[in-house]
Amino acid sequence: MKKLSALLFALVCALPAAATDLGDDFRNHISASSDLSAYNKDVATMIGVADFHTAKGATFPGFDIGASVSAIKPSGSNHISHEDYLYTGFLTAETKLPVLGITVMARGTDMNGFKSLGGGLKYSFKLLEVIDVSTMAFYDRGSTDWYKQDHYSASATASFTFLFLTPYAGVGYDYAKMETKNLPYRLSSDDDSVRYTVGASLKPFPFGYLFGAYTKTAGNEGFQGGIGLNF
């Protein structure tokens, strides 16, 4: 896990330098008249893009553990965020239950002023013997010093493997409720959005892989990259 954390740090260093962290950027530009909706959607997308990096599920009694970075370009309607990207890293882990054939997943972060802890379930199956398909659902509890967010997501993805390369494509739905805290006023917003993702995973070693993806929603776009171990 220490090696994964070091690689995650290297991924973050490749991002544009931010003047302030995600929480302080929010505090510096929020006001009692602000509309949280677009900001809430952007943060929800930042979490939701971490739903998948392939359609393959973990195998029992094995594990899949990884580290990734999600970076979202704020939408034009987001007048609160003044940074080029909202970003954070995630540590993830998943394993398959021996009886039901369902994968149990967990993920969390404490980076760039943003904390989150979540978990979910995934069901994977083969289509035409060559295409992997997965459906999954997550719940995450995220926060900064200035707001908290409940995030729910549902996603579906398909992939196929050719030698060491696994291209994948997926669609996801994010619903999130955000409320401010530690401010002299209270703001809240409930919002949802749909995202579309294309990416590829490369497995040059028997147990190691790396991946990258591009995500588009109606209001923003984002990128994800990561590494992991599958055994």
Coordinates of N, CA and C in Angstrom, one line a residue:
M1 N 0.8 -1.2 0.0 CA 0.0 0.0 0.0 C 0.9 1.3 0.0
K2 N 2.0 1.2 0.6 CA 2.9 2.4 0.6 C 3.4 2.7 -0.8
K3 N 3.7 1.6 -1.6 CA 4.0 1.9 -3.0 C 2.9 2.5 -3.8
L4 N 1.7 2.0 -3.5 CA 0.5 2.6 -4.2 C 0.4 4.1 -3.8
S5 N 0.6 4.4 -2.6 CA 0.5 5.8 -2.1 C 1.5 6.7 -2.8
A6 N 2.7 6.2 -3.0 CA 3.8 6.9 -3.6 C 3.5 7.2 -5.1
L7 N 2.9 6.2 -5.7 CA 2.6 6.3 -7.1 C 1.4 7.3 -7.3
L8 N 0.5 7.3 -6.3 CA -0.6 8.2 -6.3 C -0.1 9.6 -6.2
F9 N 0.9 9.8 -5.3 CA 1.5 11.2 -5.2 C 2.1 11.6 -6.5
A10 N 2.8 10.7 -7.2 CA 3.4 11.1 -8.5 C 2.3 11.5 -9.5
L11 N 1.2 10.8 -9.5 CA 0.1 11.2 -10.4 C -0.4 12.6 -10.1
V12 N -0.6 12.9 -8.8 CA -1.0 14.2 -8.4 C 0.0 15.3 -8.8
C13 N 1.2 15.0 -8.8 CA 2.2 16.0 -9.1 C 2.2 16.3 -10.6
A14 N 1.6 15.5 -11.4 CA 1.5 15.7 -12.8 C 0.3 16.7 -13.1
L15 N -0.6 17.0 -12.2 CA -1.6 17.9 -12.4 C -1.1 19.3 -12.3
P16 N -1.9 20.3 -12.9 CA -1.5 21.7 -12.7 C -1.5 22.1 -11.2
A17 N -0.6 22.9 -10.8 CA -0.5 23.3 -9.4 C -1.7 24.2 -9.0
A18 N -2.3 23.9 -7.9 CA -3.4 24.6 -7.4 C -2.9 25.6 -6.3
A19 N -3.5 26.8 -6.4 CA -3.1 27.9 -5.4 C -3.6 27.5 -4.0
T20 N -4.8 27.0 -4.0 CA -5.5 26.6 -2.7 C -6.1 25.3 -2.9
D21 N -6.3 24.6 -1.7 CA -6.9 23.3 -1.8 C -8.4 23.4 -2.1
L22 N -9.1 22.3 -2.3 CA -10.5 22.3 -2.7 C -11.4 23.0 -1.7
G23 N -11.2 22.7 -0.4 CA -12.0 23.3 0.6 C -11.8 24.8 0.7
D24 N -10.5 25.3 0.7 CA -10.3 26.7 0.9 C -10.7 27.5 -0.3
D25 N -10.6 26.9 -1.5 CA -11.1 27.6 -2.7 C -12.6 27.8 -2.6
F26 N -13.3 26.8 -2.1 CA -14.8 27.0 -1.8 C -15.1 28.1 -0.8
R27 N -14.3 28.1 0.3 CA -14.6 29.1 1.3 C -14.3 30.5 0.8
N28 N -13.3 30.6 0.0 CA -12.9 32.0 -0.5 C -13.9 32.6 -1.5
H29 N -14.8 31.8 -2.1 CA -15.6 32.3 -3.1 C -17.1 32.0 -2.9
I30 N -17.5 31.4 -1.8 CA -18.9 31.1 -1.5 C -19.5 32.4 -0.8
S31 N -20.8 32.6 -1.0 CA -21.5 33.7 -0.4 C -22.9 33.3 -0.1
A32 N -23.6 34.0 0.7 CA -25.0 33.7 1.0 C -25.9 33.6 -0.2
S33 N -25.5 34.3 -1.3 CA -26.4 34.3 -2.5 C -25.9 33.2 -3.5
S34 N -24.9 32.5 -3.2 CA -24.4 31.5 -4.2 C -25.3 30.4 -4.5
D35 N -25.3 29.9 -5.7 CA -26.0 28.7 -6.1 C -25.1 27.5 -6.1
L36 N -25.4 26.5 -5.2 CA -24.5 25.4 -5.0 C -24.7 24.3 -6.1
S37 N -25.7 24.4 -7.0 CA -26.0 23.3 -7.9 C -24.9 22.9 -8.8
A38 N -24.3 23.8 -9.5 CA -23.2 23.4 -10.4 C -22.0 22.8 -9.7
Y39 N -21.7 23.5 -8.6 CA -20.5 23.0 -7.8 C -20.8 21.6 -7.3
N40 N -22.0 21.4 -6.8 CA -22.4 20.1 -6.3 C -22.2 19.0 -7.3
K41 N -22.7 19.3 -8.5 CA -22.6 18.4 -9.7 C -21.1 18.1 -10.0
D42 N -20.3 19.1 -10.0 CA -18.9 18.9 -10.3 C -18.2 18.0 -9.3
V43 N -18.5 18.2 -8.0 CA -17.9 17.3 -7.0 C -18.4 15.9 -7.1
A44 N -19.7 15.8 -7.4 CA -20.3 14.4 -7.6 C -19.6 13.7 -8.7
T45 N -19.4 14.4 -9.8 CA -18.7 13.8 -10.9 C -17.3 13.4 -10.6
M46 N -16.6 14.2 -9.8 CA -15.2 13.9 -9.3 C -15.2 12.6 -8.6
I47 N -16.2 12.3 -7.8 CA -16.3 11.0 -7.1 C -16.7 9.9 -8.0
G48 N -17.7 10.2 -8.8 CA -18.3 9.2 -9.7 C -17.4 8.6 -10.7
V49 N -16.5 9.4 -11.2 CA -15.6 8.8 -12.2 C -14.7 7.7 -11.7
A50 N -14.6 7.6 -10.4 CA -13.8 6.5 -9.7 C -14.6 5.2 -9.6
D51 N -15.8 5.2 -10.2 CA -16.7 4.0 -10.1 C -16.0 2.7 -10.7
F52 N -15.3 2.9 -11.9 CA -14.8 1.8 -12.6 C -13.5 2.1 -13.4
H53 N -12.7 1.1 -13.7 CA -11.6 1.3 -14.5 C -11.5 0.1 -15.5
T54 N -12.5 -0.8 -15.5 CA -12.6 -1.9 -16.4 C -14.0 -2.5 -16.1
A55 N -14.4 -3.4 -16.9 CA -15.7 -4.1 -16.6 C -15.4 -5.5 -15.9
K56 N -14.2 -5.8 -15.7 CA -13.8 -7.1 -15.1 C -14.0 -7.0 -13.6
G57 N -14.6 -8.0 -13.0 CA -14.7 -8.1 -11.6 C -13.6 -8.8 -10.9
A58 N -13.4 -8.6 -9.6 CA -12.4 -9.3 -8.8 C -12.8 -10.8 -8.8
T59 N -11.8 -11.7 -8.6 CA -12.1 -13.1 -8.4 C -11.9 -13.5 -7.0
F60 N -12.6 -14.5 -6.6 CA -12.5 -15.1 -5.2 C -11.4 -16.2 -5.2
P61 N -10.5 -16.2 -4.3 CA -10.4 -15.3 -3.1 C -9.4 -14.1 -3.3
G62 N -9.3 -13.6 -4.5 CA -8.4 -12.5 -4.8 C -8.9 -11.2 -4.4
F63 N -8.0 -10.2 -4.6 CA -8.3 -8.8 -4.3 C -7.8 -7.9 -5.5
D64 N -8.4 -6.8 -5.6 CA -8.0 -5.7 -6.5 C -7.8 -4.5 -5.6
I65 N -6.6 -3.9 -5.6 CA -6.4 -2.7 -4.8 C -5.7 -1.7 -5.7
G66 N -6.0 -0.5 -5.6 CA -5.4 0.5 -6.5 C -5.4 1.9 -5.9
A67 N -4.8 2.8 -6.7 CA -4.8 4.2 -6.4 C -5.1 5.0 -7.7
S68 N -5.9 6.1 -7.6 CA -6.2 6.8 -8.8 C -6.4 8.3 -8.4
V69 N -6.4 9.1 -9.5 CA -6.6 10.5 -9.3 C -7.8 10.9 -10.3
S70 N -8.8 11.6 -9.7 CA -9.9 12.2 -10.5 C -9.8 13.7 -10.6
A71 N -9.8 14.2 -11.8 CA -9.7 15.6 -12.1 C -10.8 16.1 -12.9
I72 N -11.6 17.1 -12.4 CA -12.8 17.6 -13.1 C -12.6 19.0 -13.5
K73 N -12.8 19.4 -14.7 CA -12.8 20.8 -15.1 C -14.2 21.4 -14.7
P74 N -14.2 22.5 -13.9 CA -15.5 23.0 -13.4 C -16.3 23.5 -14.6
S75 N -17.6 23.3 -14.5 CA -18.6 23.7 -15.5 C -18.6 25.2 -15.6
G76 N -19.2 25.7 -16.7 CA -19.3 27.2 -16.9 C -20.3 27.8 -15.9
S77 N -21.2 26.9 -15.3 CA -22.2 27.4 -14.4 C -21.6 27.4 -12.9
N78 N -20.5 26.8 -12.7 CA -19.9 26.8 -11.4 C -19.1 28.0 -11.1
H79 N -19.7 29.0 -10.4 CA -19.1 30.3 -10.1 C -18.4 30.3 -8.8
I80 N -18.4 29.1 -8.1 CA -17.7 29.0 -6.8 C -16.3 28.6 -6.9
S81 N -16.0 27.6 -7.7 CA -14.7 27.1 -7.9 C -13.9 28.0 -8.8
H82 N -12.7 28.5 -8.4 CA -11.9 29.3 -9.2 C -10.5 28.7 -9.6
E83 N -10.4 27.4 -9.4 CA -9.3 26.6 -9.8 C -9.5 26.0 -11.2
D84 N -8.4 25.6 -11.9 CA -8.6 25.0 -13.2 C -9.3 23.7 -13.1
Y85 N -9.0 22.9 -12.0 CA -9.6 21.6 -11.9 C -9.9 21.3 -10.4
L86 N -11.0 20.6 -10.2 CA -11.3 20.0 -8.9 C -10.7 18.6 -9.0
Y87 N -9.8 18.3 -8.0 CA -9.2 17.0 -8.1 C -9.0 16.4 -6.7
T88 N -8.9 15.1 -6.7 CA -8.5 14.4 -5.5 C -8.1 13.0 -5.9
G89 N -7.4 12.3 -5.0 CA -7.0 10.9 -5.2 C -7.9 9.9 -4.4
F90 N -7.9 8.7 -4.9 CA -8.7 7.7 -4.2 C -7.8 6.4 -4.0
L91 N -7.9 5.8 -2.9 CA -7.4 4.4 -2.6 C -8.7 3.5 -2.7
T92 N -8.6 2.4 -3.4 CA -9.7 1.5 -3.7 C -9.3 0.1 -3.4
A93 N -10.3 -0.7 -3.0 CA -10.1 -2.1 -2.8 C -11.4 -2.9 -3.1
E94 N -11.3 -4.1 -3.7 CA -12.5 -4.9 -3.9 C -12.2 -6.3 -3.9
T95 N -13.2 -7.1 -3.5 CA -13.1 -8.6 -3.5 C -14.4 -9.2 -3.8
K96 N -14.4 -10.4 -4.3 CA -15.7 -11.1 -4.7 C -16.2 -12.0 -3.5
L97 N -17.5 -11.9 -3.3 CA -18.1 -12.8 -2.3 C -18.1 -14.2 -2.9
P98 N -17.9 -15.2 -2.1 CA -17.8 -16.6 -2.6 C -19.1 -17.2 -3.0
V99 N -20.2 -16.7 -2.5 CA -21.5 -17.4 -2.7 C -22.4 -16.6 -3.7
L100 N -22.6 -15.4 -3.6 CA -23.5 -14.6 -4.4 C -22.9 -14.2 -5.7
G101 N -21.6 -14.2 -5.9 CA -21.0 -13.8 -7.1 C -20.9 -12.2 -7.2
I102 N -21.1 -11.5 -6.1 CA -21.1 -10.1 -6.1 C -19.8 -9.6 -5.5
T103 N -19.3 -8.5 -6.1 CA -18.1 -7.9 -5.7 C -18.4 -6.8 -4.7
V104 N -17.6 -6.8 -3.6 CA -17.8 -5.7 -2.5 C -16.6 -4.8 -2.7
M105 N -16.9 -3.5 -2.7 CA -15.9 -2.5 -3.0 C -15.9 -1.4 -1.9
A106 N -14.7 -0.8 -1.7 CA -14.5 0.3 -0.8 C -13.5 1.3 -1.4
R107 N -13.7 2.6 -1.1 CA -12.8 3.6 -1.6 C -12.8 4.8 -0.6
G108 N -11.7 5.5 -0.6 CA -11.6 6.6 0.3 C -10.5 7.6 -0.1
T109 N -10.6 8.8 0.4 CA -9.6 9.8 0.1 C -9.5 10.8 1.3
D110 N -8.3 11.4 1.4 CA -8.1 12.5 2.3 C -6.9 13.3 1.6
M111 N -7.3 14.1 0.6 CA -6.4 14.8 -0.3 C -6.9 16.1 -0.8
N112 N -6.1 17.1 -0.9 CA -6.4 18.4 -1.5 C -7.6 19.0 -0.7
G113 N -7.7 18.8 0.6 CA -8.7 19.4 1.4 C -10.0 18.7 1.3
F114 N -10.1 17.6 0.7 CA -11.3 16.8 0.6 C -11.2 15.4 1.2
K115 N -12.2 15.1 2.0 CA -12.2 13.7 2.6 C -13.5 13.0 2.1
S116 N -13.4 11.7 1.9 CA -14.5 10.9 1.5 C -14.3 9.5 1.8
L117 N -15.4 8.8 2.2 CA -15.3 7.3 2.4 C -16.6 6.7 1.9
G118 N -16.4 5.7 1.1 CA -17.6 5.1 0.5 C -17.4 3.6 0.2
G119 N -18.5 3.0 -0.2 CA -18.5 1.6 -0.6 C -19.6 1.3 -1.5
G120 N -19.5 0.1 -2.1 CA -20.5 -0.3 -3.1 C -20.5 -1.8 -3.4
L121 N -21.4 -2.2 -4.3 CA -21.5 -3.5 -4.8 C -21.5 -3.6 -6.3
K122 N -20.9 -4.6 -6.9 CA -20.8 -4.8 -8.3 C -21.1 -6.2 -8.7
Y123 N -21.8 -6.3 -9.9 CA -22.1 -7.6 -10.4 C -21.5 -7.6 -11.8
S124 N -20.7 -8.7 -12.1 CA -20.1 -8.8 -13.4 C -20.5 -10.1 -14.1
F125 N -20.5 -10.0 -15.4 CA -20.8 -11.2 -16.2 C -20.2 -11.1 -17.6
K126 N -20.2 -12.2 -18.3 CA -19.6 -12.3 -19.7 C -20.8 -12.2 -20.7
L127 N -20.5 -11.5 -21.8 CA -21.4 -11.3 -22.9 C -20.7 -11.8 -24.1
L128 N -21.3 -12.9 -24.8 CA -20.7 -13.5 -26.0 C -19.3 -14.0 -25.7
E129 N -19.0 -14.3 -24.5 CA -17.8 -15.0 -24.1 C -16.5 -14.1 -24.2
V130 N -16.7 -12.9 -24.8 CA -15.5 -12.1 -25.1 C -15.6 -10.7 -24.5
I131 N -16.8 -10.3 -24.1 CA -17.0 -9.0 -23.5 C -17.4 -9.1 -22.1
D132 N -16.7 -8.3 -21.2 CA -17.0 -8.3 -19.8 C -18.0 -7.1 -19.6
V133 N -19.0 -7.3 -18.8 CA -20.0 -6.3 -18.4 C -20.2 -6.3 -16.9
S134 N -20.2 -5.0 -16.4 CA -20.4 -4.9 -14.9 C -21.5 -3.8 -14.7
T135 N -22.3 -4.0 -13.6 CA -23.2 -3.0 -13.1 C -22.8 -2.8 -11.7
M136 N -22.9 -1.5 -11.2 CA -22.5 -1.3 -9.8 C -23.2 -0.1 -9.2
A137 N -23.2 0.0 -7.9 CA -23.8 1.1 -7.2 C -22.9 1.4 -6.0
F138 N -22.8 2.8 -5.7 CA -21.9 3.3 -4.6 C -22.7 4.2 -3.7
Y139 N -22.2 4.4 -2.5 CA -22.6 5.5 -1.6 C -21.3 6.0 -1.1
D140 N -21.1 7.4 -1.1 CA -20.0 8.0 -0.5 C -20.4 9.2 0.4
R141 N -19.7 9.4 1.5 CA -19.9 10.5 2.3 C -18.6 11.4 2.2
G142 N -18.7 12.6 1.6 CA -17.6 13.5 1.4 C -17.7 14.7 2.2
S143 N -16.6 15.4 2.4 CA -16.7 16.7 3.1 C -15.4 17.4 3.0
T144 N -15.5 18.8 3.2 CA -14.3 19.6 3.5 C -14.6 20.3 4.8
D145 N -13.8 21.3 5.1 CA -14.1 22.1 6.4 C -15.4 22.9 6.2
W146 N -15.9 23.1 5.0 CA -17.0 24.0 4.8 C -18.2 23.4 4.2
Y147 N -18.2 22.2 3.9 CA -19.5 21.5 3.4 C -19.4 20.0 3.6
K148 N -20.5 19.4 3.5 CA -20.6 17.9 3.5 C -21.5 17.5 2.3
Q149 N -21.2 16.3 1.8 CA -22.0 15.8 0.7 C -22.3 14.3 0.8
D150 N -23.5 13.9 0.5 CA -23.9 12.5 0.4 C -24.0 12.3 -1.1
H151 N -23.3 11.3 -1.6 CA -23.2 11.0 -3.0 C -23.6 9.5 -3.3
Y152 N -24.5 9.4 -4.2 CA -25.0 8.1 -4.7 C -24.7 8.0 -6.2
S153 N -24.3 6.8 -6.6 CA -24.0 6.6 -8.0 C -24.4 5.2 -8.4
A154 N -24.8 5.1 -9.7 CA -25.0 3.8 -10.4 C -24.4 3.8 -11.7
S155 N -23.6 2.8 -12.1 CA -22.9 2.8 -13.3 C -22.9 1.4 -14.0
A156 N -22.7 1.4 -15.3 CA -22.6 0.2 -16.1 C -21.4 0.4 -17.1
T157 N -20.6 -0.6 -17.2 CA -19.5 -0.5 -18.1 C -19.3 -1.9 -18.8
A158 N -18.6 -1.8 -20.0 CA -18.3 -3.0 -20.8 C -16.9 -2.8 -21.3
S159 N -16.2 -4.0 -21.4 CA -14.8 -4.0 -21.9 C -14.5 -5.3 -22.5
F160 N -13.4 -5.3 -23.3 CA -12.9 -6.5 -23.8 C -11.3 -6.4 -23.8
T161 N -10.7 -7.6 -23.7 CA -9.3 -7.6 -23.6 C -8.6 -8.2 -24.8
F162 N -7.6 -7.4 -25.3 CA -6.8 -7.9 -26.4 C -5.3 -7.8 -26.0
L163 N -4.7 -9.0 -25.8 CA -3.4 -9.1 -25.3 C -3.3 -8.4 -23.9
F164 N -2.5 -7.3 -23.8 CA -2.4 -6.6 -22.5 C -3.3 -5.4 -22.4
L165 N -4.1 -5.1 -23.4 CA -4.9 -3.9 -23.4 C -6.4 -4.2 -23.2
T166 N -7.0 -3.4 -22.4 CA -8.4 -3.6 -22.1 C -9.2 -2.2 -22.3
P167 N -9.7 -1.9 -23.5 CA -10.5 -0.7 -23.7 C -11.8 -0.9 -23.0
Y168 N -12.4 0.2 -22.5 CA -13.7 0.1 -21.8 C -14.5 1.4 -22.0
A169 N -15.8 1.2 -21.9 CA -16.7 2.4 -22.0 C -17.8 2.2 -21.0
G170 N -18.3 3.3 -20.5 CA -19.4 3.1 -19.5 C -20.2 4.4 -19.4
V171 N -21.3 4.2 -18.7 CA -22.2 5.3 -18.4 C -22.5 5.3 -16.9
G172 N -22.7 6.5 -16.3 CA -23.0 6.5 -14.9 C -24.0 7.6 -14.5
Y173 N -24.6 7.4 -13.4 CA -25.6 8.4 -12.9 C -25.2 8.8 -11.5
D174 N -25.1 10.1 -11.2 CA -24.7 10.6 -9.9 C -25.8 11.5 -9.3
Y175 N -26.1 11.2 -8.1 CA -27.0 12.0 -7.3 C -26.3 12.5 -6.0
A176 N -26.4 13.7 -5.7 CA -25.7 14.2 -4.5 C -26.5 15.3 -3.8
K177 N -26.4 15.3 -2.5 CA -26.9 16.4 -1.7 C -25.8 17.0 -0.9
M178 N -25.7 18.3 -1.1 CA -24.6 19.1 -0.5 C -25.2 20.1 0.5
E179 N -24.5 20.3 1.7 CA -24.9 21.3 2.7 C -23.7 22.0 3.2
T180 N -23.7 23.3 3.3 CA -22.6 24.0 3.9 C -22.5 23.8 5.4
K181 N -21.4 24.0 6.0 CA -21.2 24.0 7.4 C -20.1 24.9 7.8
N182 N -20.1 25.3 9.1 CA -19.1 26.2 9.7 C -19.1 27.6 9.0
L183 N -20.3 27.9 8.5 CA -20.5 29.3 7.9 C -21.6 30.0 8.6
P184 N -21.6 31.3 8.5 CA -22.7 32.0 9.2 C -24.1 31.9 8.6
Y185 N -24.1 31.2 7.5 CA -25.4 30.9 6.8 C -25.4 29.5 6.3
R186 N -26.6 29.0 5.9 CA -26.7 27.6 5.5 C -27.3 27.5 4.1
L187 N -26.6 26.8 3.2 CA -27.0 26.6 1.9 C -27.0 25.1 1.6
S188 N -27.9 24.6 0.7 CA -28.0 23.2 0.4 C -28.5 23.1 -1.0
S189 N -28.2 21.9 -1.6 CA -28.6 21.6 -3.0 C -28.7 20.1 -3.2
D190 N -29.7 19.7 -4.0 CA -29.9 18.3 -4.4 C -29.8 18.3 -5.9
D191 N -28.9 17.5 -6.5 CA -28.7 17.5 -7.9 C -28.3 16.2 -8.5
D192 N -28.5 16.0 -9.7 CA -28.1 14.7 -10.4 C -27.5 15.0 -11.8
S193 N -26.8 14.1 -12.3 CA -26.2 14.3 -13.6 C -25.8 12.9 -14.2
V194 N -25.6 12.8 -15.5 CA -25.2 11.6 -16.2 C -23.8 11.8 -16.8
R195 N -23.0 10.8 -16.7 CA -21.6 10.9 -17.2 C -21.4 9.7 -18.2
Y196 N -20.5 10.0 -19.2 CA -20.1 9.0 -20.1 C -18.6 8.9 -20.2
T197 N -18.1 7.7 -20.1 CA -16.6 7.5 -19.9 C -16.1 6.5 -21.0
V198 N -14.9 6.9 -21.5 CA -14.2 5.9 -22.3 C -12.7 5.9 -21.8
G199 N -12.1 4.7 -21.8 CA -10.8 4.6 -21.2 C -10.2 3.3 -21.6
A200 N -9.0 3.1 -21.1 CA -8.3 1.8 -21.4 C -7.4 1.5 -20.2
S201 N -7.3 0.2 -19.9 CA -6.5 -0.4 -18.9 C -5.3 -1.2 -19.5
L202 N -4.1 -1.0 -19.1 CA -3.0 -1.8 -19.6 C -2.4 -2.6 -18.5
K203 N -2.2 -3.9 -18.8 CA -1.6 -4.8 -17.8 C -0.3 -5.4 -18.3
P204 N 0.8 -4.7 -18.1 CA 2.1 -5.2 -18.7 C 2.7 -6.3 -17.8
F205 N 2.2 -6.4 -16.6 CA 2.8 -7.4 -15.7 C 1.6 -8.3 -15.2
P206 N 1.9 -9.5 -14.7 CA 0.9 -10.5 -14.3 C -0.1 -9.9 -13.2
F207 N 0.4 -9.1 -12.3 CA -0.4 -8.6 -11.2 C -0.6 -7.1 -11.2
G208 N 0.1 -6.4 -12.1 CA 0.0 -4.9 -12.1 C -0.7 -4.4 -13.3
Y209 N -1.4 -3.2 -13.1 CA -2.1 -2.6 -14.2 C -2.1 -1.0 -14.0
L210 N -2.3 -0.3 -15.1 CA -2.5 1.1 -15.1 C -3.5 1.5 -16.1
F211 N -4.2 2.6 -15.8 CA -5.3 3.0 -16.7 C -5.5 4.5 -16.8
G212 N -6.2 4.9 -17.8 CA -6.6 6.3 -18.0 C -7.9 6.4 -18.7
A213 N -8.7 7.5 -18.4 CA -10.0 7.6 -18.9 C -10.4 9.1 -19.1
Y214 N -11.3 9.3 -20.0 CA -11.9 10.6 -20.2 C -13.4 10.5 -19.9
T215 N -14.0 11.5 -19.2 CA -15.4 11.5 -18.9 C -16.0 12.8 -19.3
K216 N -17.2 12.7 -19.8 CA -18.0 13.9 -20.3 C -19.4 13.9 -19.7
T217 N -19.8 15.0 -19.2 CA -21.2 15.2 -18.7 C -21.8 16.4 -19.5
A218 N -23.1 16.7 -19.2 CA -23.7 17.9 -19.9 C -23.0 19.2 -19.5
G219 N -22.3 19.3 -18.4 CA -21.8 20.5 -17.9 C -20.3 20.6 -17.8
N220 N -19.6 19.4 -17.7 CA -18.2 19.4 -17.5 C -17.5 18.2 -18.1
E221 N -16.2 18.2 -18.0 CA -15.4 17.0 -18.5 C -14.4 16.7 -17.4
G222 N -13.9 15.5 -17.5 CA -12.9 15.1 -16.5 C -12.0 14.0 -17.0
F223 N -11.0 13.8 -16.2 CA -10.0 12.8 -16.5 C -9.7 11.9 -15.3
Q224 N -9.3 10.7 -15.5 CA -8.9 9.8 -14.4 C -7.7 9.0 -14.8
G225 N -6.8 8.8 -13.9 CA -5.7 7.9 -14.1 C -5.3 7.2 -12.9
G226 N -4.8 6.0 -13.0 CA -4.5 5.2 -11.8 C -3.6 4.0 -12.1
I227 N -3.3 3.3 -11.0 CA -2.5 2.1 -11.0 C -3.1 1.1 -10.0
G228 N -2.8 -0.1 -10.1 CA -3.3 -1.1 -9.1 C -2.6 -2.4 -9.2
L229 N -3.0 -3.3 -8.3 CA -2.6 -4.7 -8.2 C -3.8 -5.6 -8.2
N230 N -3.8 -6.6 -9.0 CA -4.9 -7.6 -9.1 C -4.3 -9.0 -8.9
F231 N -4.8 -9.6 -7.8 CA -4.2 -11.0 -7.5 C -5.2 -11.9 -6.8

